[in-house]
Amino acid sequence: MFRKKRPPQRPLDFHEAPDVKDRIHDLLRIMDLPHIKKEHIFVVRSDHSRARIYARIWGLSRIFQEAAGLPALYAIEVVSKYYDLLSEEKKYQVLLHELMHIPTTFSGALLPHTKTFHTRYHTQWQIFMETFF
């Protein structure tokens, strides 16, 4: 009937994540994803997030691109309390999953989880595993 009161939440912190950016560059160097412009992808590590995920991707919507005169941009956020505990292989797997949400139009939009999405993701992951590990 009554909910348990949550303890006070520490403010969400974002930090640069050069190690994650390097992994993304590794993926883009090996994978056949020519539509992804690595200079338009930003990577941050978040602390104190309540989200129960390893990572998520954010796209700059078209209205903001037009209003601010910016190109399509994407930000990949890794949640440190979960992502940092993963093995190297799993970290690459999570990042590839997030990159696969970027459509070939590189428009700022994001692709949803569909059967086609998962098929493309698993195909790309097999290629990466054969090449990198």
mmCIF file of C-alpha atoms in Angstrom, residues 36-82:
data_model
loop_
_atom_site.group_PDB
_atom_site.id
_atom_site.type_symbol
_atom_site.label_atom_id
_atom_site.label_comp_id
_atom_site.label_asym_id
_atom_site.label_seq_id
_atom_site.Cartn_x
_atom_site.Cartn_y
_atom_site.Cartn_z
ATOM 1 C CA ILE A 36 29.162 5.807 -39.230
ATOM 2 C CA LYS A 37 31.257 8.956 -38.919
ATOM 3 C CA LYS A 38 33.461 8.424 -35.880
ATOM 4 C CA GLU A 39 34.109 12.146 -35.484
ATOM 5 C CA HIS A 40 30.355 12.646 -34.878
ATOM 6 C CA ILE A 41 30.144 10.054 -32.100
ATOM 7 C CA PHE A 42 30.775 11.150 -28.539
ATOM 8 C CA VAL A 43 31.304 8.807 -25.615
ATOM 9 C CA VAL A 44 30.654 9.454 -21.929
ATOM 10 C CA ARG A 45 30.789 7.385 -18.772
ATOM 11 C CA SER A 46 28.012 8.042 -16.255
ATOM 12 C CA ASP A 47 28.190 7.607 -12.500
ATOM 13 C CA HIS A 48 25.270 7.267 -10.073
ATOM 14 C CA SER A 49 22.744 6.260 -12.731
ATOM 15 C CA ARG A 50 19.730 4.259 -11.596
ATOM 16 C CA ALA A 51 19.376 2.665 -15.025
ATOM 17 C CA ARG A 52 19.972 -1.083 -15.013
ATOM 18 C CA ILE A 53 21.758 -1.167 -18.355
ATOM 19 C CA TYR A 54 25.325 -1.439 -19.609
ATOM 20 C CA ALA A 55 25.080 1.362 -22.156
ATOM 21 C CA ARG A 56 22.691 3.416 -24.231
ATOM 22 C CA ILE A 57 22.888 5.588 -27.310
ATOM 23 C CA TRP A 58 21.402 9.037 -27.770
ATOM 24 C CA GLY A 59 20.801 10.706 -31.121
ATOM 25 C CA LEU A 60 20.489 14.438 -31.747
ATOM 26 C CA SER A 61 17.044 14.828 -33.284
ATOM 27 C CA ARG A 62 16.529 16.654 -36.543
ATOM 28 C CA ILE A 63 14.767 19.637 -34.962
ATOM 29 C CA PHE A 64 17.859 20.414 -32.860
ATOM 30 C CA GLN A 65 20.146 19.835 -35.832
ATOM 31 C CA GLU A 66 18.174 22.349 -37.900
ATOM 32 C CA ALA A 67 17.743 24.899 -35.102
ATOM 33 C CA ALA A 68 21.390 24.838 -34.000
ATOM 34 C CA GLY A 69 22.926 24.261 -37.422
ATOM 35 C CA LEU A 70 24.623 21.069 -36.266
ATOM 36 C CA PRO A 71 25.260 17.827 -38.141
ATOM 37 C CA ALA A 72 23.793 14.541 -36.971
ATOM 38 C CA LEU A 73 25.470 13.574 -33.699
ATOM 39 C CA TYR A 74 25.310 10.542 -31.456
ATOM 40 C CA ALA A 75 26.369 10.067 -27.847
ATOM 41 C CA ILE A 76 27.035 6.663 -26.345
ATOM 42 C CA GLU A 77 26.699 6.553 -22.586
ATOM 43 C CA VAL A 78 28.208 3.664 -20.641
ATOM 44 C CA VAL A 79 26.905 3.160 -17.108
ATOM 45 C CA SER A 80 30.078 2.675 -15.099
ATOM 46 C CA LYS A 81 28.706 0.511 -12.294
ATOM 47 C CA TYR A 82 27.713 -2.200 -14.795
#
